[in-house]
Each structure stands twice: as structure tokens, then as C-alpha cells.
CSV table of C-alpha atoms in Angstrom, one decimal:
chain,number,residue,atom,x,y,z
A,1,MET,CA,-2.1,11.2,-26.7
A,2,ALA,CA,-3.0,9.7,-23.4
A,3,LYS,CA,-2.0,10.9,-19.9
A,4,PHE,CA,-1.3,8.5,-17.1
A,5,VAL,CA,-2.4,9.5,-13.6
A,6,VAL,CA,-1.1,8.0,-10.3
A,7,HIS,CA,-4.0,7.9,-7.9
A,8,LYS,CA,-3.9,6.8,-4.2
A,9,ARG,CA,-5.9,3.8,-3.6
A,10,GLY,CA,-8.7,3.9,-1.0
A,11,PHE,CA,-9.0,1.5,1.8
A,12,PHE,CA,-11.9,0.6,4.1
A,13,TYR,CA,-11.3,-0.7,7.6
A,14,THR,CA,-13.5,-3.6,8.4
A,15,ASP,CA,-12.8,-3.9,12.1
A,16,GLU,CA,-10.3,-6.7,11.1
A,17,SER,CA,-8.3,-5.3,8.3
A,18,PHE,CA,-7.9,-2.7,5.7
A,19,GLU,CA,-9.5,-3.7,2.4
A,20,PRO,CA,-8.8,-1.9,-0.9
A,21,VAL,CA,-11.8,-0.4,-2.7
A,22,ASP,CA,-12.5,0.3,-6.3
A,23,ALA,CA,-12.4,4.1,-5.9
A,24,LYS,CA,-9.8,6.5,-7.4
A,25,GLY,CA,-8.2,8.5,-4.6
A,26,SER,CA,-6.0,11.6,-4.5
A,27,ILE,CA,-3.9,12.4,-7.5
A,28,ALA,CA,-0.2,11.8,-6.8
A,29,GLY,CA,1.0,12.7,-10.2
A,30,ILE,CA,0.2,13.1,-13.9
A,31,PHE,CA,2.6,11.8,-16.6
A,32,SER,CA,2.8,11.6,-20.4
A,33,SER,CA,4.2,8.1,-20.4
A,34,LEU,CA,3.2,4.9,-18.7
A,35,GLU,CA,6.8,4.2,-17.7
A,36,GLU,CA,7.1,7.5,-15.8
A,37,ALA,CA,3.8,6.8,-14.1
A,38,LYS,CA,5.0,3.3,-12.9
A,39,ILE,CA,8.2,4.7,-11.5
A,40,GLU,CA,6.3,7.3,-9.5
A,41,LYS,CA,3.8,4.8,-8.4
A,42,ARG,CA,6.6,2.7,-6.9
A,43,LYS,CA,8.1,5.7,-5.2
A,44,GLN,CA,4.7,6.7,-3.7
A,45,ASP,CA,4.2,3.1,-2.5
A,46,ILE,CA,7.5,3.2,-0.7
A,47,ILE,CA,6.6,6.4,0.9
A,48,SER,CA,3.3,5.1,2.0
A,49,ILE,CA,4.7,1.9,3.6
A,50,GLN,CA,7.3,4.0,5.4
A,51,ARG,CA,4.4,6.0,7.0
A,52,LEU,CA,3.0,2.8,8.6
A,53,GLY,CA,5.6,2.5,11.4
A,54,GLY,CA,3.7,1.3,14.5
A,55,GLU,CA,0.7,0.1,12.6
A,56,ASN,CA,-0.4,-3.5,12.8
A,57,ALA,CA,1.1,-5.2,9.8
A,58,VAL,CA,-1.6,-8.0,9.8
A,59,ASP,CA,-4.3,-5.4,9.1
A,60,PHE,CA,-2.9,-5.4,5.5
A,61,PHE,CA,-3.1,-9.1,4.8
A,62,PHE,CA,-5.6,-10.6,7.3
A,63,HIS,CA,-8.1,-11.8,4.6
A,64,ASN,CA,-5.5,-12.7,2.1
A,65,GLU,CA,-5.9,-16.3,0.8
A,66,ASP,CA,-2.0,-16.6,1.2
A,67,PHE,CA,-2.1,-15.5,4.9
A,68,ASP,CA,0.1,-18.3,6.2
A,69,GLU,CA,2.7,-17.9,3.5
A,70,ILE,CA,2.8,-14.1,3.9
A,71,LEU,CA,3.1,-14.5,7.7
A,72,GLU,CA,6.1,-17.0,7.3
A,73,ARG,CA,7.8,-14.7,4.9
A,74,LEU,CA,7.3,-11.7,7.3
A,75,LYS,CA,8.6,-13.7,10.2
A,76,LYS,CA,11.8,-14.5,8.4
A,77,PHE,CA,12.1,-10.9,7.2
A,78,TYR,CA,11.6,-9.5,10.7
A,79,LYS,CA,14.2,-11.9,12.1
A,80,SER,CA,16.8,-11.3,9.5
A,81,GLU,CA,16.4,-7.5,9.1
A,82,TYR,CA,15.3,-6.4,12.6
A,83,ASN,CA,16.3,-9.3,14.8
A,84,ILE,CA,12.6,-9.5,15.9
A,85,ASP,CA,10.8,-12.8,16.6
A,86,ILE,CA,7.1,-12.4,15.9
A,87,GLN,CA,5.2,-13.9,18.9
A,88,ASP,CA,1.6,-13.1,18.0
A,89,ASP,CA,0.5,-14.1,14.5
A,90,TYR,CA,-2.4,-11.6,14.5
A,91,PHE,CA,-0.7,-8.5,15.9
A,92,PHE,CA,2.7,-7.2,15.2
A,93,GLU,CA,3.7,-3.7,14.2
A,94,PHE,CA,5.6,-2.3,11.2
A,95,PRO,CA,8.9,-1.0,12.5
A,96,GLU,CA,8.9,2.6,13.3
A,97,SER,CA,11.7,3.3,10.8
A,98,ILE,CA,11.6,1.6,7.4
A,99,SER,CA,14.4,2.1,4.8
A,100,SER,CA,13.5,2.4,1.2
A,101,ASP,CA,15.0,-1.0,0.5
A,102,ASN,CA,13.0,-2.6,3.3
A,103,ALA,CA,9.9,-0.8,2.2
A,104,GLU,CA,10.2,-2.5,-1.2
A,105,ARG,CA,10.7,-5.8,0.5
A,106,PHE,CA,7.5,-5.2,2.6
A,107,LEU,CA,5.6,-4.3,-0.6
A,108,ASP,CA,6.8,-7.5,-2.4
A,109,ILE,CA,6.1,-9.8,0.6
A,110,LEU,CA,2.6,-8.4,1.1
A,111,ASN,CA,1.9,-8.1,-2.6
A,112,LEU,CA,0.5,-4.7,-1.8
A,113,THR,CA,0.1,-1.4,-3.5
A,114,PHE,CA,-1.2,1.9,-2.3
A,115,HIS,CA,-1.5,3.5,-5.7
A,116,ASP,CA,-2.9,2.8,-9.1
A,117,VAL,CA,-2.0,4.1,-12.6
A,118,VAL,CA,-5.0,5.1,-14.6
A,119,GLU,CA,-5.0,6.1,-18.2
A,120,TYR,CA,-7.1,9.2,-19.3
A,121,ASN,CA,-7.6,10.8,-22.7
A,122,ASP,CA,-5.4,13.8,-23.1
A,123,ASP,CA,-8.3,16.2,-23.2
A,124,ALA,CA,-9.8,14.8,-19.9
A,125,HIS,CA,-10.1,17.5,-17.2
A,126,LEU,CA,-9.0,16.2,-13.8
A,127,ASP,CA,-10.2,18.2,-10.8
A,128,PRO,CA,-8.4,17.0,-7.6
A,129,ASN,CA,-11.6,17.8,-5.6
A,130,ASP,CA,-13.3,15.0,-7.5
A,131,PHE,CA,-11.1,12.4,-5.8
A,132,ASN,CA,-11.7,13.1,-2.1
A,133,LEU,CA,-12.1,9.7,-0.5
A,134,GLU,CA,-12.5,11.1,2.9
A,135,GLU,CA,-16.0,12.0,2.0
A,136,MET,CA,-16.7,8.3,1.6
A,137,ASP,CA,-15.1,7.4,4.9
A,138,LEU,CA,-12.2,5.8,3.1
A,139,GLY,CA,-8.6,6.1,4.1
A,140,GLU,CA,-5.5,6.7,2.0
A,141,PHE,CA,-2.0,5.9,3.0
């Protein structure tokens, strides 16, 4: 039987934006079913986006090929939910306080995730120290 592990995703800052990397980060949970892991992944993604209050939102989609579409969706969202008009298309902050519902909306608009679900054999030994991305100068959220 397999086990499903929720790993934080690593990000590298390029001086323009945060870019995800193909490295498994910290373990956020270990589950016996894929469905349980997916539920926890979404919960952890919500917590991660809620921690971004005050960070430049553009840093998370600057190089996205759908930049203009994402920007327009965020402008509408900021106006409708926070009554904020975005003035600078390249710098605007996530709100300091983000509800769970709004966190889900941000995740959907940005098409962003901060975690991955990885399947391991049941007999795989997982040492949390093997997943320390800070040693590689990568950030986790």
C-alpha cells in the first residue's frame, strides 16, 4: 500500500519573481489515501497564502504567460473584495489579512500552489532532514 506525502514546494527568487523549483520541501503531512492528502494540501496552500500579507503579489506571477489575464482578474478581485484600485501593475501587496475564502480565490486566480502530493511506497523511510530546502537557498511559504 502506498503513502501520500504533502511536501512544501521550494521557490527561488530571481530578483524579479519567485519561481517554483523541482525539489521536495518540508513534509507537511503523511496520509494513507490520496484524497486525504489533497484535502491537506489545499488547507496548507490556504495557510501559505494567508502568510503573504504585505508581500508583492506580482512576485508570484511576473513570468506567467497569462500575466495580463491574471492581472485583470486580480484588479477586479481587489476592487470587489477590498475596495482597492491597483495603480501599479508591477507592485501591489497582498492584503495584510486574508480570509480562508479569499485565500482560495487568490490561489485560483494565480493558479498557484505551495505544496505537492508525492506518492511513496509504504516501506519508504522519510527523514524530514532530507527535505531541508534552506540548505539550497530556496524558500518555502
